[in-house]
Coordinates of C-alpha atoms and ligand atoms in Angstrom, one line a residue:
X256 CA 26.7 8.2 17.4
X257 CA 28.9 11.2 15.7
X258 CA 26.4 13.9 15.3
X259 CA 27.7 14.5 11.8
X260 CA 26.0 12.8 9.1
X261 CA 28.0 10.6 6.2
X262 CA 25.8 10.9 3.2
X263 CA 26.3 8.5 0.5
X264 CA 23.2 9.2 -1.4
X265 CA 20.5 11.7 -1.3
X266 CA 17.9 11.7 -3.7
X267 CA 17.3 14.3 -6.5
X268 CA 13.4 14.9 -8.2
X269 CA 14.8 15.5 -11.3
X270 CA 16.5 11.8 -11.5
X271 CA 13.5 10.4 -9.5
X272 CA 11.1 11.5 -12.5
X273 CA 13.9 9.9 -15.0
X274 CA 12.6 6.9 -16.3
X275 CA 15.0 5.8 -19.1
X276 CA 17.2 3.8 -16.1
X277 CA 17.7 0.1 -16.9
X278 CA 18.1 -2.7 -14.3
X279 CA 18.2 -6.1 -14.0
X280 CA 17.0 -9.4 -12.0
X281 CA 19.2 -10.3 -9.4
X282 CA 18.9 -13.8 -7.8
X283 CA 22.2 -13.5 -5.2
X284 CA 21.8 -14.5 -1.6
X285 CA 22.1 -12.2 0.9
X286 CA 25.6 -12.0 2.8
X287 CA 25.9 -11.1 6.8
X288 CA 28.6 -9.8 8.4
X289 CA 30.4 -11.9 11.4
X290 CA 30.5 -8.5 12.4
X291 CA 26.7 -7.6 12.4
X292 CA 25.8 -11.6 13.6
X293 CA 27.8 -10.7 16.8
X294 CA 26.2 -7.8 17.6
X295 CA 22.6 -8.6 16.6
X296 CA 23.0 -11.6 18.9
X297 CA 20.4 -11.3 21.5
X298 CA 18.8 -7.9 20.3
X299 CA 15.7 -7.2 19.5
X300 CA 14.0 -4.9 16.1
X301 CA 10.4 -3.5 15.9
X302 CA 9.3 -1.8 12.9
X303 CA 6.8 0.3 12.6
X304 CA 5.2 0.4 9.1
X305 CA 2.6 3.7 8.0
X306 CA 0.6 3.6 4.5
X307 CA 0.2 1.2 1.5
X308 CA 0.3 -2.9 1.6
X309 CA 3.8 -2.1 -0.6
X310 CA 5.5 -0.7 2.6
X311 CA 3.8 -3.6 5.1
X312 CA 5.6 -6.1 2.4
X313 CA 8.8 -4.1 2.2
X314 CA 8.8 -4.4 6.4
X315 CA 8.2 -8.6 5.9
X316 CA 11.5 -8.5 3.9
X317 CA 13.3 -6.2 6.5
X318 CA 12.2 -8.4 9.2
X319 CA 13.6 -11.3 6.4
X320 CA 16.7 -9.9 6.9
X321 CA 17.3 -9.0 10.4
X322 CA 16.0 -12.6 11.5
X323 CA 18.7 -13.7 9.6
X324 CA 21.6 -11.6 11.0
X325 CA 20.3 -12.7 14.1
X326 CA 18.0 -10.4 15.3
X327 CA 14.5 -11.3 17.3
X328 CA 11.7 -9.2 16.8
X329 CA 10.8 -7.1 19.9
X330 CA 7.5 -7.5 22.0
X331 CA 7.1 -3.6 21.5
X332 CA 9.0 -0.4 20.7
X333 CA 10.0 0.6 24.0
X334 CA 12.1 -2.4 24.2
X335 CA 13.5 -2.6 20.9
X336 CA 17.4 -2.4 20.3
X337 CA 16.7 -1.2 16.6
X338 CA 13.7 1.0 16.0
X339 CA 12.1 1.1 11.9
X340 CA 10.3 3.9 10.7
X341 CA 8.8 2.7 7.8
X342 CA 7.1 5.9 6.6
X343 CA 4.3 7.0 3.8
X344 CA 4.2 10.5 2.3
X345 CA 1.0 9.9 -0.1
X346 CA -0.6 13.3 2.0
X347 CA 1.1 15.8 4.7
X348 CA -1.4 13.9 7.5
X349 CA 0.8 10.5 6.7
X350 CA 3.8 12.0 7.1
X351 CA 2.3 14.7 10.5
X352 CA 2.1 11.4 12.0
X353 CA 5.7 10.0 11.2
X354 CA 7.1 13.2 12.8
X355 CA 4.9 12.9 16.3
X356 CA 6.4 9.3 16.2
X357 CA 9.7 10.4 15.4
X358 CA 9.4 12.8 18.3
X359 CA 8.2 10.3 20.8
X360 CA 11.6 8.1 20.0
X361 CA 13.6 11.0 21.7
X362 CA 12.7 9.4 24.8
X363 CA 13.6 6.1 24.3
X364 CA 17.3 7.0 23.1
X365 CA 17.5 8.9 26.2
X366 CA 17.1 6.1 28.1
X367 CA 18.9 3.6 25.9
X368 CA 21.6 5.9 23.8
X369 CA 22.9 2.0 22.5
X370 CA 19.3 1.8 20.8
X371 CA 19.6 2.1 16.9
X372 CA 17.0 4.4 15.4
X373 CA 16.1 3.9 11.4
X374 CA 14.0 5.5 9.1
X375 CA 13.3 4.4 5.6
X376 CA 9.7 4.4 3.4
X377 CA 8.1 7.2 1.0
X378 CA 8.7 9.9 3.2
X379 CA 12.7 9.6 3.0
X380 CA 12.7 10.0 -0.9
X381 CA 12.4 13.4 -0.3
X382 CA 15.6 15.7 0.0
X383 CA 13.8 18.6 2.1
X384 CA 12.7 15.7 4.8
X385 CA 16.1 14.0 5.0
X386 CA 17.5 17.8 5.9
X387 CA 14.6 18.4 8.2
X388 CA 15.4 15.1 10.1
X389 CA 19.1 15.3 10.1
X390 CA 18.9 19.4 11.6
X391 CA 15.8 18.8 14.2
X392 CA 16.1 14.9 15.2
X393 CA 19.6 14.1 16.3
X394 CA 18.4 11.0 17.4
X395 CA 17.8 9.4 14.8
X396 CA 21.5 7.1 12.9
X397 CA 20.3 5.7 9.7
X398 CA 18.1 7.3 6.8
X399 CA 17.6 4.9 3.8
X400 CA 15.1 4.8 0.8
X401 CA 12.7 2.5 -1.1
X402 CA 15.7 1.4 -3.6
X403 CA 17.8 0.3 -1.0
X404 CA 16.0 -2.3 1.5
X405 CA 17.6 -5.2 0.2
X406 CA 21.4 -3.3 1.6
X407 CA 19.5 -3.2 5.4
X408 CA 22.3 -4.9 7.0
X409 CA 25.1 -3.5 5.3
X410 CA 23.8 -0.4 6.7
X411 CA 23.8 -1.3 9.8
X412 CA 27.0 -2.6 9.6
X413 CA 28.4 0.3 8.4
X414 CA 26.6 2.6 11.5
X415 CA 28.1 0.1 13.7
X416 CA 31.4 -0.2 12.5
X417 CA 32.1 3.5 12.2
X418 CA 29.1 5.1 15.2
X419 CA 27.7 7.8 12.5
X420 CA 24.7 8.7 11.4
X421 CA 24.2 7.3 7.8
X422 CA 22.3 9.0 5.3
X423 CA 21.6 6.5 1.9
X424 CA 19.0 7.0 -0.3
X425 CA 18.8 6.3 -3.6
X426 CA 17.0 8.3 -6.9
X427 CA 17.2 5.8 -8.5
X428 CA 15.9 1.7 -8.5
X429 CA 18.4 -0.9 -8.5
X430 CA 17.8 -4.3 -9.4
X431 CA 15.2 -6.7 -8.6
X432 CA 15.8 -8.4 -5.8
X433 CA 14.4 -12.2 -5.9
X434 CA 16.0 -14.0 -3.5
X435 CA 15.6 -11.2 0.1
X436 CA 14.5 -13.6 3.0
X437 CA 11.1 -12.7 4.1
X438 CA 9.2 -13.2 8.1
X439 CA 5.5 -12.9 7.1
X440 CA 3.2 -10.6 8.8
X441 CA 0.3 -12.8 8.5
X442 CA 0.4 -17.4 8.0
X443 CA -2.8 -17.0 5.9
X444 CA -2.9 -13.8 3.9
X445 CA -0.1 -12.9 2.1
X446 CA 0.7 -10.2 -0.5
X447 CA 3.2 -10.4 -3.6
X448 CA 4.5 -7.9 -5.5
X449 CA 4.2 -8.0 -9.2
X450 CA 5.7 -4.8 -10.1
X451 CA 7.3 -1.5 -8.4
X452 CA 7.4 1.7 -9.2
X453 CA 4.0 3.7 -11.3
X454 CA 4.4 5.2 -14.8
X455 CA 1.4 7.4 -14.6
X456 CA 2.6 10.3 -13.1
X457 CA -0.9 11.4 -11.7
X458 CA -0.3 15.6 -11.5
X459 CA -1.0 15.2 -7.6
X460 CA 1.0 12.2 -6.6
X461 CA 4.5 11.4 -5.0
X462 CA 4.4 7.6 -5.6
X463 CA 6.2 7.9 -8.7
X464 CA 9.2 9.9 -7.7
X465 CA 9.2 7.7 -4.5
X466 CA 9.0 4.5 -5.6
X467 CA 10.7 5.1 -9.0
X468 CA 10.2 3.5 -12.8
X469 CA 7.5 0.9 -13.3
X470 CA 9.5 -2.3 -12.9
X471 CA 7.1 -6.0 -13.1
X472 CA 8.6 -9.4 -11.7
X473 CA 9.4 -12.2 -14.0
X474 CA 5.7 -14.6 -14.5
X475 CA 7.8 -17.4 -13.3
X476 CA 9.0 -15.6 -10.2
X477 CA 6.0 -14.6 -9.1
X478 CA 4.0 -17.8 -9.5
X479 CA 6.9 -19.5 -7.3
X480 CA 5.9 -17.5 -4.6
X481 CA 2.5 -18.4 -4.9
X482 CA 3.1 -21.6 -5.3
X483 CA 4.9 -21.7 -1.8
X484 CA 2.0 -19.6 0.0
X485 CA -0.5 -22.2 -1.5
X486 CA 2.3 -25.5 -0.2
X487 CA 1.8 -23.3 3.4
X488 CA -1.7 -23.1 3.5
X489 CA -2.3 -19.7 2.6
X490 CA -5.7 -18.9 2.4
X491 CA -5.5 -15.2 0.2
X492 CA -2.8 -13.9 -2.1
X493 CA -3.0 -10.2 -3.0
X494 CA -1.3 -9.5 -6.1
X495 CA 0.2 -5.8 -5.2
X496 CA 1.4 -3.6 -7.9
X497 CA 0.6 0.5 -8.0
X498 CA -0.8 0.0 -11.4
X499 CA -1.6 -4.1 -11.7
X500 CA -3.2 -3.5 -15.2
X501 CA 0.6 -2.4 -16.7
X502 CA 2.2 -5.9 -15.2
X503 CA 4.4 -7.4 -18.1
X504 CA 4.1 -4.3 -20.5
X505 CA 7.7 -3.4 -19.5
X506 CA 8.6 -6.6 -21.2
X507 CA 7.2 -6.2 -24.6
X508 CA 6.4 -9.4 -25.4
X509 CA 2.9 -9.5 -24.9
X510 CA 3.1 -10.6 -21.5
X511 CA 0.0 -9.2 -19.8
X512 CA -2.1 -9.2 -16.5
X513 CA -4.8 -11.1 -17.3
X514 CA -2.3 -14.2 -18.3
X515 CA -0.4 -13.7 -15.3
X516 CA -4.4 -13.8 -12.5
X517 CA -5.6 -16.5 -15.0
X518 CA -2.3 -18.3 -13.9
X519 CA -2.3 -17.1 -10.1
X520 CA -6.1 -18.2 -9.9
X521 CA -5.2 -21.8 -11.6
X522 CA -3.4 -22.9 -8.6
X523 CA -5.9 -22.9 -6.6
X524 CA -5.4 -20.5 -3.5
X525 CA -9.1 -20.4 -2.2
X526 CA -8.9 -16.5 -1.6
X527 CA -7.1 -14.2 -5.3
X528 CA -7.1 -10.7 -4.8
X529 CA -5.1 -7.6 -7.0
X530 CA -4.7 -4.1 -5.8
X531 CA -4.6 -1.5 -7.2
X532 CA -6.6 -1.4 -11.3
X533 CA -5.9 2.2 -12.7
X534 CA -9.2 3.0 -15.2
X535 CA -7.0 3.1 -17.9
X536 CA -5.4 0.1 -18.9
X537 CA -8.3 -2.2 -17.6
X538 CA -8.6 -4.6 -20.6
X539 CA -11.7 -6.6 -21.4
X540 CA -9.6 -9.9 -21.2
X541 CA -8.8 -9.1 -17.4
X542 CA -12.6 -8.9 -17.2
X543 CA -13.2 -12.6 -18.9
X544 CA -10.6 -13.5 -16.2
X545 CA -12.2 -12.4 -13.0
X546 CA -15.3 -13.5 -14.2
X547 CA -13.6 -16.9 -15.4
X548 CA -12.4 -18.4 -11.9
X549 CA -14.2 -19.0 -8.8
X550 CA -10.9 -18.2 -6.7
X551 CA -11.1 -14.9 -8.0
X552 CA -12.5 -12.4 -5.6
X553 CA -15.3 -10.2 -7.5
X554 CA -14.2 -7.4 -5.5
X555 CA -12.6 -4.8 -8.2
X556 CA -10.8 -1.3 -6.2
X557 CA -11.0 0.7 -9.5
X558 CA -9.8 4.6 -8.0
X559 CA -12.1 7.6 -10.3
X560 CA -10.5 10.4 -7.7
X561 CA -13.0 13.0 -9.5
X562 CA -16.2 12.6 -12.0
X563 CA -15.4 16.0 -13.3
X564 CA -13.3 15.5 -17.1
X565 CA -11.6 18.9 -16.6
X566 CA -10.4 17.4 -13.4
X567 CA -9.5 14.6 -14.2
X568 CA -7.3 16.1 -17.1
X569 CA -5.6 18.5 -14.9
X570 CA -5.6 15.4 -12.6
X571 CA -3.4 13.6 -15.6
X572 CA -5.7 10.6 -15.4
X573 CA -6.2 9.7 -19.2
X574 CA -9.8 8.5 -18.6
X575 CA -12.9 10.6 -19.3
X576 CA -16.4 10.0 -16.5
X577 CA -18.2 8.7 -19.3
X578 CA -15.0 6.3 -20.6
X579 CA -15.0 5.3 -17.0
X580 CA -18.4 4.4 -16.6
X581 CA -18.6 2.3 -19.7
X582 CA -15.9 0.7 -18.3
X583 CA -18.1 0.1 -14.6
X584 CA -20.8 -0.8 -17.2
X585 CA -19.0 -3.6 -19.2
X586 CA -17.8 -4.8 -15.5
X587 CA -21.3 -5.3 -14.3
X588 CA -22.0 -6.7 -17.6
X589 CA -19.9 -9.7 -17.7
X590 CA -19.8 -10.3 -13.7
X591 CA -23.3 -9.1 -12.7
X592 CA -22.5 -9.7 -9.2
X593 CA -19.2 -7.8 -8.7
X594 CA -18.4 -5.2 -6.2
X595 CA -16.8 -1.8 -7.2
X596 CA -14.6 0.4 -4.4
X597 CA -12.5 3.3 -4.8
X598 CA -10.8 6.4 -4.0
X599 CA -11.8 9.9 -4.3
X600 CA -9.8 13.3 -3.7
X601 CA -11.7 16.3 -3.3
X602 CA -10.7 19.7 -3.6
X603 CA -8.1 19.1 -6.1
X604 CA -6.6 22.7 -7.2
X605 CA -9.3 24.9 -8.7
X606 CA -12.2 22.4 -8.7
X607 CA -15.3 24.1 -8.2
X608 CA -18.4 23.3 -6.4
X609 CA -20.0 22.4 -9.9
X610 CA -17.0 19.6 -10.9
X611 CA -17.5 18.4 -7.5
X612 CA -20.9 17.8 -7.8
X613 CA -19.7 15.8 -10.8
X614 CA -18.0 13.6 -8.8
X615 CA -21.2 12.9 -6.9
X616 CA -23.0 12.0 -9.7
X617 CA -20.6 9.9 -10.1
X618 CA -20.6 8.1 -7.3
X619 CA -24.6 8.5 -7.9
X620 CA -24.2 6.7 -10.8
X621 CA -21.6 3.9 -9.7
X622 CA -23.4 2.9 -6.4
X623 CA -20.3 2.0 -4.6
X624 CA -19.5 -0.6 -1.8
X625 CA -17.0 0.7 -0.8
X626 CA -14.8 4.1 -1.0
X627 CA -11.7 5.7 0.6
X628 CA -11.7 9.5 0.7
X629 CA -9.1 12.0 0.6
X630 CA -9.0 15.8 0.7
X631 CA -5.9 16.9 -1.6
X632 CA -3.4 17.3 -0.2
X633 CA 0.0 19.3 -1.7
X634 CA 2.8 17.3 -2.3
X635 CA 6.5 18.9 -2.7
X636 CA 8.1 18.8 -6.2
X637 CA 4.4 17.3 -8.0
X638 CA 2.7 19.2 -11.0
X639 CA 0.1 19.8 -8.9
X640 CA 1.4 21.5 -6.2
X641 CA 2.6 24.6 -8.2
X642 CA -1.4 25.1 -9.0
X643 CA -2.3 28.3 -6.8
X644 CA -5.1 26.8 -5.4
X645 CA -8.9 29.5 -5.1
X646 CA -10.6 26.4 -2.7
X647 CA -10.6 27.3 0.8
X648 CA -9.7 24.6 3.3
X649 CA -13.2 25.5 4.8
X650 CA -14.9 24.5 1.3
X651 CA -13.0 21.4 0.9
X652 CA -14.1 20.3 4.4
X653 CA -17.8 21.2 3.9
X654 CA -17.3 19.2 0.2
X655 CA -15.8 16.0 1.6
X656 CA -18.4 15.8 4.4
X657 CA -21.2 15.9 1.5
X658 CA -18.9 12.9 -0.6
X659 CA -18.9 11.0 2.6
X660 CA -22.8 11.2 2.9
X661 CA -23.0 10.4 -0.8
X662 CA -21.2 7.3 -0.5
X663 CA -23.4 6.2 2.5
X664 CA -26.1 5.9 0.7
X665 CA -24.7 3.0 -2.0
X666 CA -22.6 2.2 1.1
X667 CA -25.2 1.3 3.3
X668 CA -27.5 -0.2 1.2
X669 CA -25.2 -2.5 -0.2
X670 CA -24.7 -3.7 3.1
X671 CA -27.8 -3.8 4.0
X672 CA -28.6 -6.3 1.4
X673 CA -26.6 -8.8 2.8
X674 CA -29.1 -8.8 6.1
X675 CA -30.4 -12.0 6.4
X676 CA -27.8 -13.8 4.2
X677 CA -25.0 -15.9 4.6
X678 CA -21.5 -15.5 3.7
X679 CA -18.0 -16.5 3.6
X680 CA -15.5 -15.0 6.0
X681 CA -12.1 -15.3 6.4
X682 CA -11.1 -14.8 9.9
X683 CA -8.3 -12.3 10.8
X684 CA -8.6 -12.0 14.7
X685 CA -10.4 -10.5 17.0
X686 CA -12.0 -6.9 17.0
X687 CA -10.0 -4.3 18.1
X688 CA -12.9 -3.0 19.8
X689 CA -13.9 -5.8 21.9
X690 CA -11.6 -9.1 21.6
X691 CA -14.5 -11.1 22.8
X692 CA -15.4 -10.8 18.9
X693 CA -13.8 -11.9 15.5
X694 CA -13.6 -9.7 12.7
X695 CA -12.9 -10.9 9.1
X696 CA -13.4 -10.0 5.3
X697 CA -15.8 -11.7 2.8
X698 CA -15.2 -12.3 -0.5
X699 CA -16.5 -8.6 -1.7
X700 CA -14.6 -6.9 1.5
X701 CA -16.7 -6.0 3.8
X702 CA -16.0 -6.4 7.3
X703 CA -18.1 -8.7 9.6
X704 CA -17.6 -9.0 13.4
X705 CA -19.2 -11.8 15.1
X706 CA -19.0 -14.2 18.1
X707 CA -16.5 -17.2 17.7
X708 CA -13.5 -19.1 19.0
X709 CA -9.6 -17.4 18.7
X710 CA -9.2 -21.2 16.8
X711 CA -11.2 -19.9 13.8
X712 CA -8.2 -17.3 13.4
X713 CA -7.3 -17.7 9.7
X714 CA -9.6 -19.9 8.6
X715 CA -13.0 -19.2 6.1
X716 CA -15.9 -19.6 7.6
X717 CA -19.5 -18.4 7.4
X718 CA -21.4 -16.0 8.6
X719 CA -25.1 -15.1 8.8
X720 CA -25.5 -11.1 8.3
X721 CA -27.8 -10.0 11.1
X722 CA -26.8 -5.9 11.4
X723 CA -25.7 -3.9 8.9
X724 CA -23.3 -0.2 10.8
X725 CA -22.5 0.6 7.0
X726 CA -18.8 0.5 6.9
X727 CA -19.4 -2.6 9.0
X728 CA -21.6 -5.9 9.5
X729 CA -22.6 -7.9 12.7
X730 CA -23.2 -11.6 12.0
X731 CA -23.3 -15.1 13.4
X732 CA -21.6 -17.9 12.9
X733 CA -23.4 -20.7 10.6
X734 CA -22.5 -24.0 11.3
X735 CA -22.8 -26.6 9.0
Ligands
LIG1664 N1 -3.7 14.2 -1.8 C1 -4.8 13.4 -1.5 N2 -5.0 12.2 -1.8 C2 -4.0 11.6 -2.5 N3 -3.9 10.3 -3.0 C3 -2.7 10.2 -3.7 N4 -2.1 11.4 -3.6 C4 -2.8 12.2 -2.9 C5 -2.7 13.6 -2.6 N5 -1.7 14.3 -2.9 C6 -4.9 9.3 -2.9 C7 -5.5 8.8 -4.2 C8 -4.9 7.5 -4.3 C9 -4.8 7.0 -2.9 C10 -3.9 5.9 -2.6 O1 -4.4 8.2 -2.2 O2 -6.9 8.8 -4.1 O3 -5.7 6.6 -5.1
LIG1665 FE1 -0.1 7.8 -7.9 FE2 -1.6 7.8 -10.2 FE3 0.5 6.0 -9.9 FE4 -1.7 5.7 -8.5 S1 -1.6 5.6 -10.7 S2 0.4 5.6 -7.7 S3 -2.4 7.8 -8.0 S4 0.6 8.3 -10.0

């Protein structure tokens, strides 16, 4: 490739924060070259997908895409003709990782100069990294963003017609794009999106400058889909929005999550899930709805990020700790056996050792069963990062290793309650410690390894705990 870049779009913060763009639904099908057919004939694409279950359902549509100019996926990287970064930049560590990757790719274009290498994701939807990449990785011919998947093979048409690197990222969303082919990751779990983009504009976040305007899917469109993965079999549907809770407020016609699960659930896929609830705008009707259908997991990932209030208003989170655990309270009231996970960030700008112990008596309070844990970390062009920060990194270490204690405790006795008893499983494939043994979720989400046959590979199944390791459980396999 020409080592100087053609740039048709780069983005800009100050559009990405814009949120008065319209846009529309667009049902067109997707047009392939005879160009791009030939010269996809026979080649091979591996992507490589970092972060949230948005980005490993952007890659299923990517894969959609390039199966249908002709393209086969590739057994691994090394041998790929076109390499995907699909890349995260929720904290620096994400996108530290990206870059050693990037790095490694050097090699292979040595080898292979013919070999296409692509970045797109989070991480691209930010001006200083698309200069970065462009100056220090010369091997690398395509950028392009979150707005722009669905042009994938125009792209590449364009790099091939013309052998230059292509720079195209987009501020701002386009329209939404029903009819992009798909190759699914998984042929008994799926996720669907319900809506892109986040509204809340959380002071520490670059999800909603990367990912743009909160946009939700039409009911009907969405229920299609379902419909299909329940006609194939599917045993789980993850309903996948940044902010679920908002789904259909965009519409202003009283369209509204808990119409849209209460619908989902009716169809009958044995496994409903929805990721991710902000605090918020978690009504009391999506409540009467969990508790409502069987189908419904009663597994609820409701993120606090801090129990401390002046935290979590510098935090821009719009829910006090005491309005948040009413809300855990009113949970537990109308599904008594429900199971609450989240995230936490510690050593947000300023927070001192007394709002941090806040956040432990939160989690005191709460009892998890499950947590994620994240140290803050800066992000370029947020609120938040223009804080000048008094918290060594030292104390935020010493902080998150007392959280992650904390949580152990609600942790590990939730698991071990389940010693002894039996539950449902559904199989995802063996352990990636030892492939001698399965691993799989149950209905609350906690992971199980036991003994069994590759055949019980996406199937539910149940399992008698016998060991609880905390984070994970070692049972046997009932038969019945
Ligand atoms: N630093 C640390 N953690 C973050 N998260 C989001 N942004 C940051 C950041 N800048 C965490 C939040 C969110 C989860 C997906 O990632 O806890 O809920
Ligand atoms: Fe980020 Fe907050 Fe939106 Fe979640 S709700 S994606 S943390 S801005």
């Amino acid at each position: 490739m020409a080592n100087k870049p053609l740039y048709k779009s780069i983005p800009d913060p100050n559009l990405e924060r814009k949120r008065t763009v319209s846009f529309s639904f667009n049902y067109d099908e997707v047009i392939v070259s005879d160009r791009l057919k030939k010269f996809a004939k026979g080649k091979t694409y591996f992507i490589h997908t970092y972060g949230c279950q948005a980005n490993y359902r952007d890659e299923e549509n990517m894969a959609g895409l390039l199966e249908l100019a002709g393209y086969n996926k590739a057994s691994e990287i090394n041998n790929a003709d076109l390499i995907i970064l699909n890349t995260c930049a929720v904290r620096e560590n994400a996108e530290d990782k990206v870059f050693g990757q990037i790095g490694n790719l050097k090699i292979i274009k040595k080898q292979r100069p013919e070999t296409i290498i692509a970045l797109c994701g989070c991480m691209v939807q930010q001006k200083h990294i698309i200069d970065f990449v462009i100056d220090k990785f010369k091997h690398v011919d395509l950028i392009f963003g979150t707005h722009n998947i669905s042009s994938l093979l125009s792209l590449l048409d364009e790099v091939i017609a013309k052998h230059v690197r292509l720079v195209d990222v987009k501020s701002l969303p386009e329209d939404i794009k029903e009819n992009l082919p798909s190759k699914r990751i998984s042929n008994f779990k799926a996720f669907v999106n319900i809506s892109y983009g986040c509204d809340k504009f959380c002071t520490y976040c670059i999800v909603p400058y990367t990912r743009g305007k909160e946009r939700s899917r039409k009911m009907e469109d969405i229920l299609e889909e379902c419909r299909a993965l329940k006609d194939a079999n599917y045993q789980e549907v993850t309903l996948l929005g940044q902010n679920v809770n908002a789904y259909g407020k965009d519409f202003n016609d009283g369209t509204s999550f808990a119409h849209l699960l209460d619908e989902v659930a009716k169809l009958g896929i044995p496994r409903v899930r929805f990721l991710t609830s902000h605090p918020w705008d978690f009504s009391s009707e999506m409540i009467d709805v969990i508790a409502k259908h069987d189908n419904i997991m009663k597994y609820i990932h409701l993120p606090v990020q801090s129990g401390s209030d002046e935290v979590l208003k510098a935090m821009n989170r719009r829910y006090t700790s005491s309005s948040y655990k009413a809300l855990v309270d009113l949970i537990r009231k109308k599904i008594p056996d429900v199971a609450i996970s989240t995230d936490i960030i510690v050593g947000f700008p300023n927070e001192t050792y007394e709002q941090f112990l806040e956040t432990i008596d939160m989690v005191n309070y709460v009892k998890y069963d499950s947590a994620f844990t994240f140290i803050y970390s800066p992000r370029k062009n947020t609120p938040a990062a223009l804080i000048k920060d008094n918290v060594t990194a030292k104390e935020k270490s010493e902080r998150f290793k007392e959280l992650v204690k904390a949580l152990e405790v609600s942790v590990g006795k939730s698991s071990e309650d389940m010693i002894g008893k039996t539950f449902t499983v559904l199989v995802e494939g063996p352990s990636e410690k030892d492939p001698s043994i399965l691993s799989g979720y149950t209905e609350k989400y906690k992971l199980v390894h036991f003994k069994g046959d590759d055949s019980l590979i996406g199937k539910i199944v149940k399992v008698k705990i016998k060991e609880s390791h905390v984070y994970s459980l070692l049972g046997e396999l009932v038969n019945d």
